[in-house]
Coordinates of C-alpha atoms in Angstrom, one line a residue:
M8 CA 6.4 -6.8 -41.2
K9 CA 7.7 -5.8 -38.0
H10 CA 8.0 -2.0 -39.1
N11 CA 4.1 -2.3 -39.9
I12 CA 3.4 -3.7 -36.5
L13 CA 5.3 -1.1 -34.8
W14 CA 3.6 1.7 -36.7
G15 CA 0.3 0.2 -36.2
I16 CA 1.3 0.2 -32.0
I17 CA 2.3 3.7 -32.3
L18 CA -0.9 4.9 -34.3
L19 CA -3.0 2.7 -31.9
V20 CA -1.3 4.8 -28.7
A21 CA -1.9 8.0 -30.5
S22 CA -5.7 7.7 -30.8
L23 CA -6.1 6.3 -27.2
S24 CA -4.4 9.4 -26.1
F25 CA -6.5 11.7 -28.3
T26 CA -9.5 9.8 -27.2
A27 CA -8.5 10.1 -23.6
K28 CA -7.5 13.9 -24.0
A29 CA -11.0 14.7 -25.9
Q30 CA -13.1 12.8 -23.2
K31 CA -11.4 14.5 -20.2
A32 CA -11.6 18.0 -22.0
V33 CA -15.5 17.2 -22.5
Q34 CA -16.1 16.2 -19.0
G35 CA -16.9 18.4 -16.2
Q36 CA -18.0 21.2 -18.5
F37 CA -21.8 20.7 -18.1
S38 CA -24.2 22.4 -15.6
V39 CA -28.0 23.2 -14.7
K40 CA -28.8 26.0 -12.5
G41 CA -32.0 27.7 -11.4
V42 CA -34.0 28.7 -8.3
L43 CA -36.4 26.4 -6.5
L44 CA -39.7 29.1 -5.0
D45 CA -42.2 28.7 -2.9
S46 CA -45.5 29.1 -4.7
L47 CA -47.3 31.2 -2.4
S48 CA -44.6 33.7 -1.0
N49 CA -42.6 33.5 -4.2
E50 CA -39.6 33.2 -1.8
G51 CA -36.6 30.9 -2.2
E52 CA -37.0 27.3 -0.9
P53 CA -33.7 26.4 1.4
Y54 CA -31.9 23.4 1.5
S55 CA -34.4 21.3 -0.5
T56 CA -33.0 17.9 -1.5
I57 CA -32.3 17.9 -5.1
R58 CA -31.4 14.6 -6.8
I59 CA -30.4 14.3 -10.5
S60 CA -30.4 11.1 -12.6
L61 CA -30.2 10.2 -16.4
K62 CA -33.8 9.6 -18.0
N63 CA -32.8 6.1 -18.7
N64 CA -31.8 5.2 -15.3
P65 CA -34.1 7.4 -12.9
A66 CA -33.4 4.9 -9.8
K67 CA -29.7 5.9 -9.8
P68 CA -28.9 9.3 -9.0
V69 CA -25.7 10.8 -10.5
K70 CA -25.8 14.0 -8.4
L71 CA -27.3 14.6 -4.8
A72 CA -27.0 18.3 -3.5
V73 CA -29.3 20.8 -1.6
T74 CA -30.6 24.1 -2.5
G75 CA -28.9 27.3 -1.0
A76 CA -30.3 29.5 1.6
D77 CA -32.1 31.3 -1.1
G78 CA -33.2 28.3 -3.2
R79 CA -30.6 28.6 -5.8
F80 CA -28.7 25.8 -7.2
D81 CA -25.8 25.3 -9.8
E82 CA -24.7 21.8 -10.4
R83 CA -22.0 20.3 -12.4
L84 CA -22.5 17.6 -14.8
A85 CA -19.7 15.1 -16.3
V86 CA -21.6 13.7 -19.4
P87 CA -24.2 15.0 -21.9
G88 CA -27.5 13.3 -22.1
T89 CA -30.8 13.6 -21.2
Y90 CA -31.8 14.2 -17.3
L91 CA -34.3 14.4 -14.7
I92 CA -34.0 16.6 -11.8
H93 CA -36.1 16.2 -8.7
F94 CA -36.7 18.6 -5.8
T95 CA -38.0 17.4 -2.4
S96 CA -38.9 19.4 0.7
V97 CA -40.6 18.8 3.9
G98 CA -44.4 19.5 3.7
K99 CA -43.8 20.3 -0.4
S100 CA -45.0 18.4 -2.9
P101 CA -42.2 16.9 -5.0
V102 CA -41.0 18.7 -8.3
Q103 CA -39.7 17.0 -11.3
K104 CA -38.1 18.5 -14.4
E105 CA -36.3 17.0 -17.7
F106 CA -33.7 18.8 -19.3
S107 CA -30.9 17.9 -21.9
I108 CA -27.2 18.9 -22.1
S109 CA -25.1 18.1 -25.2
A110 CA -21.8 19.7 -26.9
N111 CA -23.9 22.4 -28.5
R112 CA -25.8 23.3 -25.4
R113 CA -23.3 22.8 -22.0
N114 CA -25.2 25.3 -19.8
V115 CA -28.9 25.0 -18.6
D116 CA -30.8 27.4 -16.9
L117 CA -34.1 26.0 -15.7
G118 CA -35.2 29.7 -14.1
K119 CA -37.7 29.7 -11.7
I120 CA -39.2 26.7 -10.4
L121 CA -42.3 26.6 -8.3
I122 CA -42.9 24.2 -5.6
A123 CA -46.2 23.9 -3.7
E124 CA -47.9 22.7 -0.3
A125 CA -48.6 19.3 -0.2
T126 CA -52.5 19.1 0.6
E127 CA -53.4 15.9 -1.2
M128 CA -55.5 13.4 0.4
L129 CA -53.7 10.2 0.5
K130 CA -54.9 6.3 1.1
G131 CA -51.3 5.6 2.0
V132 CA -48.2 7.4 2.6
E133 CA -44.7 6.2 1.3
V134 CA -41.9 8.1 3.0
V135 CA -38.7 8.4 1.0
A136 CA -36.1 10.5 2.4
Q137 CA -32.6 11.6 1.4
K138 CA -30.1 11.7 4.2
P139 CA -28.2 14.8 4.5
L140 CA -24.5 15.2 3.6
V141 CA -23.6 17.3 6.8
K142 CA -24.9 16.6 10.3
A143 CA -23.8 18.8 13.2
E144 CA -24.0 17.4 16.7
I145 CA -23.0 18.5 20.2
D146 CA -19.4 17.8 19.7
K147 CA -18.7 17.1 16.2
V148 CA -19.8 17.2 12.2
T149 CA -20.1 14.4 10.2
Y150 CA -19.7 14.1 6.3
S151 CA -22.0 11.2 4.9
I152 CA -19.6 9.8 2.6
E153 CA -21.5 7.0 1.3
D154 CA -24.4 9.4 0.4
D155 CA -22.2 11.3 -2.4
P156 CA -22.3 9.7 -5.7
D157 CA -18.7 11.2 -6.1
S158 CA -17.6 8.5 -3.6
K159 CA -18.0 6.0 -6.2
T160 CA -15.0 7.1 -8.3
N161 CA -12.5 9.3 -5.9
T162 CA -10.0 8.4 -3.4
T163 CA -10.9 9.5 0.3
L164 CA -8.5 12.3 0.1
E165 CA -10.5 13.7 -2.7
M166 CA -13.6 13.6 -0.8
L167 CA -11.9 15.2 2.3
R168 CA -11.7 18.5 0.5
K169 CA -15.7 18.5 0.8
V170 CA -15.7 17.9 4.4
P171 CA -16.4 20.8 6.8
L172 CA -13.6 22.0 9.0
V173 CA -10.9 20.3 7.0
T174 CA -8.9 21.8 4.2
V175 CA -6.5 19.9 2.2
D176 CA -4.1 22.3 0.1
G177 CA -2.5 22.0 -3.5
E178 CA 0.1 20.2 -2.0
D179 CA -2.5 17.7 -0.3
K180 CA -1.8 18.7 3.3
I181 CA -4.7 18.3 5.5
Q182 CA -5.4 20.6 8.4
V183 CA -8.3 20.4 11.0
N184 CA -9.8 23.4 12.4
G185 CA -6.8 25.2 10.8
S186 CA -4.2 23.2 12.3
S187 CA -2.1 20.2 11.4
K188 CA -1.9 18.8 14.8
F189 CA -4.7 16.3 14.7
K190 CA -5.4 12.5 15.2
V191 CA -6.9 10.1 12.8
H192 CA -9.2 7.4 14.5
V193 CA -11.0 4.4 12.3
N194 CA -14.1 3.1 13.9
G195 CA -13.5 5.3 17.0
K196 CA -10.0 3.6 17.7
P197 CA -6.8 5.7 17.2
N198 CA -4.9 4.6 14.3
N199 CA -1.0 5.9 14.5
M200 CA -0.4 5.1 10.9
M201 CA -2.9 7.1 9.6
S202 CA -2.2 10.0 12.3
N203 CA 1.8 9.9 11.1
N204 CA 1.0 9.7 7.3
P205 CA -2.6 10.9 6.8
T206 CA -2.3 11.9 3.0
E207 CA -0.8 8.9 1.6
V208 CA -2.9 6.6 3.2
L209 CA -5.7 8.6 2.7
R210 CA -4.7 8.9 -1.0
S211 CA -4.6 4.9 -1.1
M212 CA -8.1 4.3 0.3
P213 CA -11.1 4.2 -2.2
A214 CA -13.8 6.3 -1.2
N215 CA -16.7 3.7 -1.6
S216 CA -14.9 1.9 1.4
I217 CA -16.1 4.6 4.0
K218 CA -19.4 5.4 5.2
S219 CA -18.9 8.7 6.9
I220 CA -16.2 11.1 8.5
E221 CA -16.6 12.8 11.8
V222 CA -14.6 16.1 12.7
I223 CA -14.1 16.2 16.3
T224 CA -12.9 19.7 17.0
E225 CA -13.4 19.4 20.6
P226 CA -12.2 15.9 22.1
G227 CA -13.9 15.1 25.3
A228 CA -12.9 13.0 28.3
K229 CA -13.4 10.0 26.3
Y230 CA -10.2 10.9 24.5
D231 CA -6.6 10.9 25.3
A232 CA -5.4 14.3 26.9
E233 CA -2.3 14.8 24.8
G234 CA -2.9 18.0 23.1
V235 CA -4.4 18.0 19.8
A236 CA -6.3 20.3 17.6
G237 CA -9.0 17.8 16.6
I238 CA -9.8 14.2 15.4
L239 CA -10.8 12.8 12.0
N240 CA -12.6 9.5 12.8
I241 CA -13.5 7.5 9.9
I242 CA -16.1 5.1 9.8
T243 CA -15.8 2.2 7.4
I244 CA -18.6 0.1 5.5
G245 CA -19.0 -3.4 6.4
A246 CA -20.5 -5.6 4.0
G247 CA -24.3 -5.6 3.5
M248 CA -25.0 -8.9 1.8
E249 CA -23.7 -12.3 1.0
G250 CA -20.9 -12.1 -1.4
Y251 CA -18.1 -10.5 -2.3
T252 CA -17.1 -6.8 -4.0
V253 CA -13.9 -5.9 -5.5
T254 CA -12.6 -2.6 -6.4
L255 CA -9.3 -2.0 -8.2
N256 CA -7.6 1.8 -8.8
G257 CA -4.5 3.1 -10.2
G258 CA -3.1 6.2 -11.9
A259 CA 0.1 8.1 -13.1
S260 CA 1.4 11.6 -13.2
N261 CA 4.9 13.3 -13.7
M262 CA 5.7 12.9 -10.3
R263 CA 3.7 9.7 -9.1
V264 CA 2.5 6.1 -10.0
Y265 CA 0.2 4.3 -7.7
G266 CA -2.2 1.6 -8.0
G267 CA -4.2 -0.6 -5.5
G268 CA -7.4 -2.7 -4.7
Y269 CA -10.2 -3.0 -1.9
G270 CA -12.2 -5.9 -1.3
T271 CA -15.0 -7.1 0.7
V272 CA -16.3 -10.8 1.5
Q273 CA -19.4 -11.8 3.7
S274 CA -20.5 -15.1 4.5
G275 CA -22.9 -15.3 7.1
K276 CA -22.2 -13.6 10.2
F277 CA -18.2 -13.4 9.2
T278 CA -17.0 -10.2 7.3
V279 CA -13.6 -9.6 6.2
T280 CA -12.4 -6.5 4.4
G281 CA -9.1 -5.7 2.8
N282 CA -7.4 -3.0 1.2
Y283 CA -3.9 -2.5 -0.5
S284 CA -1.7 0.3 -2.0
Y285 CA 1.2 1.1 -3.9
N286 CA 2.8 4.5 -4.4
Y287 CA 6.2 5.5 -6.1
Q288 CA 6.6 9.5 -5.7
G289 CA 9.6 11.6 -7.3
S290 CA 10.2 15.2 -6.9
Q291 CA 11.7 17.5 -9.6
K292 CA 15.2 18.8 -9.0
G293 CA 15.1 21.6 -6.5
F294 CA 17.7 24.5 -6.6
E295 CA 18.8 26.8 -3.9
D296 CA 21.0 29.9 -4.1
S297 CA 22.1 32.0 -1.5
Y298 CA 24.3 35.5 -1.1
R299 CA 25.4 37.2 1.7
E300 CA 27.6 40.5 1.9
D301 CA 29.4 41.6 5.0
F302 CA 29.7 45.4 5.5
T303 CA 32.4 44.6 8.2
S304 CA 35.1 42.9 6.4
Q305 CA 36.8 43.9 2.9
E306 CA 38.6 40.4 3.1
N307 CA 35.5 38.1 3.6
K308 CA 33.2 40.2 1.8
F309 CA 30.9 37.7 -0.4
L310 CA 29.6 34.4 0.5
E311 CA 28.2 32.5 -2.2
S312 CA 26.5 29.2 -1.9
H313 CA 24.7 27.0 -4.5
R314 CA 22.8 23.7 -3.7
R315 CA 20.7 21.2 -6.1
S316 CA 18.8 18.1 -4.6
K317 CA 16.6 15.7 -5.8
S318 CA 14.2 13.0 -4.0
Y319 CA 12.4 9.8 -4.3
G320 CA 10.8 6.8 -2.8
N321 CA 7.8 4.5 -2.3
F322 CA 5.0 3.7 -0.2
Q323 CA 2.9 0.7 0.6
F324 CA -0.1 0.4 2.8
G325 CA -2.3 -2.6 3.4
S326 CA -5.4 -3.5 5.9
L327 CA -7.5 -6.2 6.8
E328 CA -10.7 -6.0 9.0
G329 CA -12.8 -8.6 10.2
S330 CA -15.7 -9.1 12.6
Y331 CA -18.0 -12.2 13.7
E332 CA -21.4 -11.7 15.5
I333 CA -21.5 -14.4 17.9
D334 CA -25.3 -13.6 18.6
T335 CA -27.3 -10.2 18.4
L336 CA -26.0 -9.1 21.6
N337 CA -22.2 -10.0 21.2
L338 CA -19.7 -8.8 18.4
I339 CA -16.1 -9.7 18.0
S340 CA -14.2 -7.5 15.5
F341 CA -10.5 -7.5 14.4
S342 CA -8.1 -5.5 12.3
M343 CA -4.6 -5.5 11.0
N344 CA -2.6 -3.0 9.2
L345 CA 1.0 -2.5 7.4
M346 CA 2.9 0.4 6.1
T347 CA 6.2 0.4 4.7
G348 CA 8.0 3.3 2.7
N349 CA 11.4 4.7 2.2
F350 CA 12.5 7.8 0.6
T351 CA 16.1 9.1 -0.6
N352 CA 17.6 12.7 -0.9
K353 CA 20.4 13.6 -2.8
R354 CA 22.2 16.9 -2.9
I355 CA 25.1 18.6 -4.4
G356 CA 26.4 22.1 -3.2
N357 CA 29.2 24.4 -3.6
T358 CA 30.2 27.4 -1.3
Q359 CA 32.9 30.2 -2.1
M360 CA 34.0 33.2 0.1
T361 CA 35.5 36.1 -2.1
N362 CA 37.1 39.3 -1.3
H363 CA 35.9 43.0 -2.3
A364 CA 37.8 42.7 -5.4
G365 CA 36.1 39.2 -6.4
N366 CA 39.0 37.4 -6.0
P367 CA 38.4 33.8 -3.9
V368 CA 39.4 33.7 -0.2
Y369 CA 38.2 30.0 0.2
G370 CA 35.8 27.5 -1.1
Y371 CA 34.6 24.1 -1.0
G372 CA 32.2 21.5 -2.6
S373 CA 29.5 19.0 -0.8
L374 CA 28.1 15.8 -1.4
G375 CA 25.2 14.5 0.5
N376 CA 22.9 11.6 0.8
N377 CA 20.0 10.9 2.9
E378 CA 17.9 7.6 3.1
S379 CA 15.0 7.0 5.5
G380 CA 12.7 4.0 5.8
F381 CA 9.7 4.2 8.1
G382 CA 6.7 1.7 8.5
E383 CA 4.2 0.2 11.0
V384 CA 2.9 -3.3 11.8
G385 CA -0.1 -3.1 14.1
G386 CA -3.4 -4.9 15.0
N387 CA -6.8 -4.3 17.0
M388 CA -9.1 -7.0 18.6
D389 CA -12.1 -6.0 20.0
Y390 CA -14.9 -7.4 22.0
Q391 CA -18.5 -5.7 22.1
H392 CA -21.5 -6.7 24.0
S393 CA -24.9 -5.3 23.8
F394 CA -27.6 -5.1 26.4
K395 CA -31.1 -5.0 26.0
K396 CA -31.3 -1.4 26.1
K397 CA -30.8 0.3 22.9
G398 CA -27.4 2.0 23.0
E399 CA -26.0 0.3 26.0
L400 CA -22.8 -1.1 25.5
L401 CA -19.8 -2.8 27.1
T402 CA -16.4 -2.9 24.9
F403 CA -13.3 -4.4 25.6
S404 CA -10.2 -3.4 23.0
Y405 CA -6.6 -4.4 22.9
R406 CA -4.5 -2.6 20.4
F407 CA -0.8 -3.5 19.7
S408 CA 1.5 -1.6 17.1
H409 CA 5.4 -1.6 16.2
S410 CA 6.8 1.2 14.2
P411 CA 10.4 1.0 13.1
N412 CA 12.1 4.5 11.7
N413 CA 15.6 4.2 10.4
S414 CA 17.8 6.7 8.6
E415 CA 21.1 6.9 7.2
A416 CA 23.2 10.0 6.1
N417 CA 26.6 11.2 4.9
T418 CA 28.2 14.4 4.0
D419 CA 31.5 14.4 1.8
Y420 CA 33.6 17.4 0.9
E421 CA 35.6 18.2 -1.9
D422 CA 37.6 20.8 -3.6
T423 CA 38.4 22.6 -0.6
L424 CA 40.5 25.6 -0.9
N425 CA 42.0 27.4 2.3
V426 CA 38.8 26.6 4.3
P427 CA 39.7 28.4 7.7
Y428 CA 37.8 25.9 9.7
L429 CA 38.0 22.2 9.9
L430 CA 35.5 20.4 7.8
Q431 CA 35.3 16.5 8.3
N432 CA 33.3 13.9 6.2
Q433 CA 30.7 12.4 8.4
Y434 CA 28.3 9.6 8.5
F435 CA 25.2 8.8 10.8
K436 CA 23.1 6.1 11.0
N437 CA 20.0 5.5 13.3
D438 CA 18.1 2.5 14.0
A439 CA 15.1 3.4 16.0
S440 CA 11.4 1.9 16.8
T441 CA 8.5 2.5 19.2
Q442 CA 6.1 -0.4 20.3
E443 CA 2.8 0.4 21.9
H444 CA 0.5 -2.1 23.5
T445 CA -3.1 -0.4 24.7
A446 CA -5.7 -2.0 26.4
Q447 CA -9.3 -0.2 27.2
L448 CA -12.5 -1.0 28.5
D449 CA -15.6 1.5 28.0
Y450 CA -19.4 1.3 29.0
T451 CA -21.9 3.5 27.5
N452 CA -25.5 4.0 29.1
P453 CA -28.4 6.2 27.4
I454 CA -30.3 6.4 30.5
N455 CA -33.1 8.0 29.0
S456 CA -34.0 10.0 25.7
I457 CA -32.3 13.0 27.5
H458 CA -29.5 11.8 29.5
S459 CA -26.6 9.6 28.9
I460 CA -23.4 8.7 30.7
E461 CA -20.0 7.0 29.4
T462 CA -17.1 5.7 31.5
G463 CA -14.0 3.9 31.1
I464 CA -10.5 3.1 32.1
K465 CA -7.5 2.8 29.8
Y466 CA -3.6 1.3 30.1
I467 CA -1.0 2.2 27.6
F468 CA 2.4 0.8 27.6
R469 CA 5.0 2.4 25.1
R470 CA 8.7 1.8 24.4
S471 CA 10.9 3.3 22.2
K472 CA 14.3 2.6 21.3
S473 CA 17.1 4.6 19.2
D474 CA 20.6 3.7 18.4
G475 CA 22.4 6.7 16.6
K476 CA 25.7 6.1 15.7
Y477 CA 27.7 9.1 14.5
Y478 CA 31.3 8.7 12.7
L479 CA 33.8 11.3 11.8
A480 CA 36.6 10.9 9.2
D481 CA 40.1 11.8 10.1
K482 CA 42.7 13.7 7.8
T483 CA 43.6 10.1 6.5
G484 CA 39.9 9.4 5.4
E485 CA 39.1 6.8 8.2
Y486 CA 36.1 7.2 9.5
K487 CA 35.9 6.8 13.7
Y488 CA 33.0 6.8 16.1
D489 CA 32.2 9.9 17.9
Q490 CA 31.0 9.0 21.3
D491 CA 29.8 12.6 22.2
M492 CA 27.8 13.0 19.0
S493 CA 26.4 9.5 19.3
T494 CA 22.9 8.6 21.1
Q495 CA 21.9 5.5 22.4
Y496 CA 18.7 5.2 24.7
D497 CA 15.7 3.2 26.1
H498 CA 12.6 5.1 26.8
K499 CA 9.3 3.5 28.6
Q500 CA 6.1 5.4 29.4
D501 CA 3.2 3.7 31.1
I502 CA -0.3 5.9 31.2
L503 CA -3.1 4.8 33.2
A504 CA -6.3 6.7 32.6
A505 CA -9.9 6.5 33.7
Y506 CA -12.8 9.0 32.4
F507 CA -16.6 9.7 33.3
G508 CA -18.8 11.8 30.7
Y509 CA -22.2 12.7 31.0
Q510 CA -24.6 14.2 28.0
L511 CA -27.7 16.0 27.8
K512 CA -30.0 16.2 24.7
Y513 CA -33.3 18.0 25.5
K514 CA -35.0 19.4 22.1
K515 CA -32.6 21.9 20.5
L516 CA -30.4 22.2 23.4
G517 CA -27.3 19.8 24.1
G518 CA -24.9 19.7 26.5
K519 CA -21.6 17.6 27.5
A520 CA -19.4 17.4 30.7
G521 CA -16.6 15.1 31.4
I522 CA -13.4 14.7 33.5
R523 CA -10.3 12.4 32.6
Y524 CA -7.7 11.4 35.0
E525 CA -4.0 10.4 33.8
H526 CA -1.2 9.1 35.7
T527 CA 2.2 8.8 33.6
F528 CA 5.5 6.7 34.6
M529 CA 8.4 7.4 32.7
D530 CA 11.7 5.7 32.7
A531 CA 14.7 6.6 30.3
D532 CA 18.1 4.9 30.0
Y533 CA 21.0 6.3 27.9
K534 CA 22.9 3.5 27.6
N535 CA 26.3 4.9 25.8
K536 CA 26.5 7.8 28.4
D537 CA 25.8 5.7 31.5
E538 CA 22.7 7.9 32.2
K539 CA 19.6 7.0 33.7
F540 CA 16.4 9.1 35.0
D541 CA 12.6 8.7 35.7
A542 CA 9.6 11.2 35.9
Q543 CA 6.2 10.9 37.1
F544 CA 3.2 13.2 36.1
D545 CA -0.6 13.6 37.3
D546 CA -3.1 15.3 35.3
L547 CA -7.0 16.0 35.8
V548 CA -8.3 17.2 32.4
P549 CA -12.1 18.7 32.5
S550 CA -13.9 19.6 29.5
L551 CA -17.4 21.0 29.3
M552 CA -19.7 22.0 26.0
F553 CA -23.1 23.4 25.3
S554 CA -25.1 23.5 21.9
Y555 CA -28.1 24.8 20.7
Q556 CA -29.6 23.8 17.0
L557 CA -30.6 26.8 15.3
A558 CA -31.8 24.9 12.2
P559 CA -31.0 21.5 10.8
T560 CA -27.9 22.4 9.2
Q561 CA -26.8 25.6 12.0
S562 CA -25.7 25.2 15.4
L563 CA -24.2 27.6 18.1
R564 CA -21.6 26.1 20.6
A565 CA -20.0 27.4 23.5
S566 CA -17.2 25.3 25.2
Y567 CA -14.1 24.7 27.8
N568 CA -11.5 22.2 26.7
M569 CA -8.3 21.4 28.4
R570 CA -5.4 19.6 26.8
I571 CA -2.0 18.6 28.1
S572 CA 1.7 18.4 26.6
R573 CA 4.0 16.0 28.4
P574 CA 7.5 16.8 28.2
G575 CA 9.8 15.0 26.0
I576 CA 12.7 13.1 27.1
W577 CA 15.1 15.7 25.8
F578 CA 13.6 18.5 28.1
L579 CA 13.8 16.0 31.1
N580 CA 17.2 14.3 30.8
P581 CA 19.6 15.8 33.4
F582 CA 22.4 14.9 31.7
T583 CA 24.9 18.0 30.9
D584 CA 25.7 18.1 27.1
T585 CA 29.3 19.7 26.8
S586 CA 29.9 18.7 23.1
N587 CA 29.6 22.2 22.2
T588 CA 31.3 24.4 25.0
T589 CA 29.6 27.7 23.7
A590 CA 26.4 26.0 24.1
I591 CA 25.9 23.8 27.2
S592 CA 22.6 22.2 27.8
Y593 CA 21.0 19.8 30.2
G594 CA 17.3 19.2 31.1
N595 CA 15.1 19.5 34.1
R596 CA 13.5 16.3 35.5
D597 CA 11.3 18.2 37.6
L598 CA 9.2 19.5 34.6
E599 CA 5.5 18.9 34.9
S600 CA 2.9 18.8 32.0
E601 CA 1.9 21.7 30.2
K602 CA -1.9 22.4 30.5
A603 CA -3.6 24.2 27.7
H604 CA -7.2 25.9 28.6
S605 CA -9.2 26.7 25.8
L606 CA -12.6 28.9 25.7
S607 CA -14.6 29.2 22.5
V608 CA -18.1 30.3 21.1
T609 CA -18.7 29.0 17.8
F610 CA -21.3 29.3 15.2
G611 CA -21.5 26.8 12.1
S612 CA -23.8 26.8 9.1
F613 CA -23.4 23.8 6.7
S614 CA -24.7 23.3 3.1
Q615 CA -24.0 21.3 0.0
K616 CA -22.4 24.3 -1.6
F617 CA -21.3 26.9 1.2
N618 CA -20.0 26.1 5.0
V619 CA -19.0 28.9 7.5
N620 CA -17.3 28.1 10.8
V621 CA -17.1 31.6 13.0
S622 CA -15.2 30.9 16.3
A623 CA -14.2 33.6 19.0
N624 CA -11.4 31.7 21.2
Y625 CA -9.8 32.8 24.2
S626 CA -6.6 30.4 25.3
F627 CA -3.9 30.3 28.1
V628 CA -1.2 28.0 28.9
N629 CA -0.1 27.0 32.3
N630 CA 3.4 25.6 32.8
G631 CA 4.3 26.2 28.9

């Protein structure tokens, strides 16, 4: 009986596996294509909205897209069936076609489809518009995640591959405007957790919790002056009705297992949204081999090294957001987030030196183990007051974050043979953390439809602590504390900032100018070396931008931008490090901020299928 049950389970698992593979093989292999032409000129109808739905459920589209500049379209569909494809264009009568795809007819070519001018006299007009997925503005490009049907099943990281000016490579590494130096904001507020671990966090977030993603390539005066290539601003969705929604997700691969959930609850004026995800990730074994031949020596002729390594770890992410509408003019919102993670790397190595005849001269083996833990806990509290004039806002916000970052490593040597230099087993442990308090007051006033201004002040208090202890083993194997190699410091930083910005919008022309001032106080205390120092910085950061809208999805921009980079404590610390007598080092406490100036002219064209962004840039750096 037990054997029958066991065989039944095996057959059931095998059949489910076969079904899943068969389904996966079918999905994504269907397509429909054609070209939409103007009925009079017989020219391609550009950027016409395409809406594809199943015939038995026409109200719910399975695909939203636009035709290309020449009117052509080629769309992929997931499952077979009978579909309706609907075309709409400004000033034209809508066109609808029916088609079917099946296992025997996977690719459908609708050929030429004509769309005519709308000349009908109507008693009443019902306007039905489909929002464009991509919108280009003066200083940013916005991708509407909620209007893309793929967001119902994908993660935010997967949707990010569609966002213009953002690239996600095969290893899920993210770049904005060609650089990995970018910041992540959520609803306009900086989010250190996402900025430090964007891939892991965005992979954990379901895309149906996101309204849109803004790519800000030219940060203006409102944003921190510390140099970044751009900002990803993620706009989340609040609940739109009474009740609750819950979404669960999960998956597995040969290197990763993950799962999580997202939920929203709304009752009257109170809204709460929560998100949690857990990831476990492990890598395949890595191998590294190196060979070196010394042509100046016959004795130490060949050096050969072999290393093997493997790493694994887990990552957890959770967030909670809420808001309460006091009345039509006052809104309170809050958010909390928690992230923890730890990774382990183990490695084994072997090194051997041989002479010209291949005989061993010296050699040794090594064993290494590195463990690191990181995380962040933080919270936001915002109060927003709206004035009677639409768009006029006064916002006060406070943000706190605490980020522990601990590591532990040891290296042991074995099977040593005639090694001519000292090899000592070593152990290192570092307990570090950063706390940050931020208070900010912002005011926005759209004076009229053409002119608007924004201004604000900001204060940041940041404190970083690190206690790094280094131990070396003596000849007896006993570990002893090494004062010179160890570092224990307390680093405080106060930043006071104020900004003013002006924006112009007149027909297709846009302009934006701003100025930001930042004053920085810095104190550092190296407790184990009895060394203290301080520094101050004054930075004035201007920005200027002009744009011209060539078409709804095409723009031409010219801009000047300046970003700063403050010297870190390692560059400022005047303590003379003599632990290595052949490389004595010390810092300069009189260093000032690095100022990077950038001039650029950019042409952007964005559509559903094809995105082009061409830039001519000139940049120079003062006090690099």
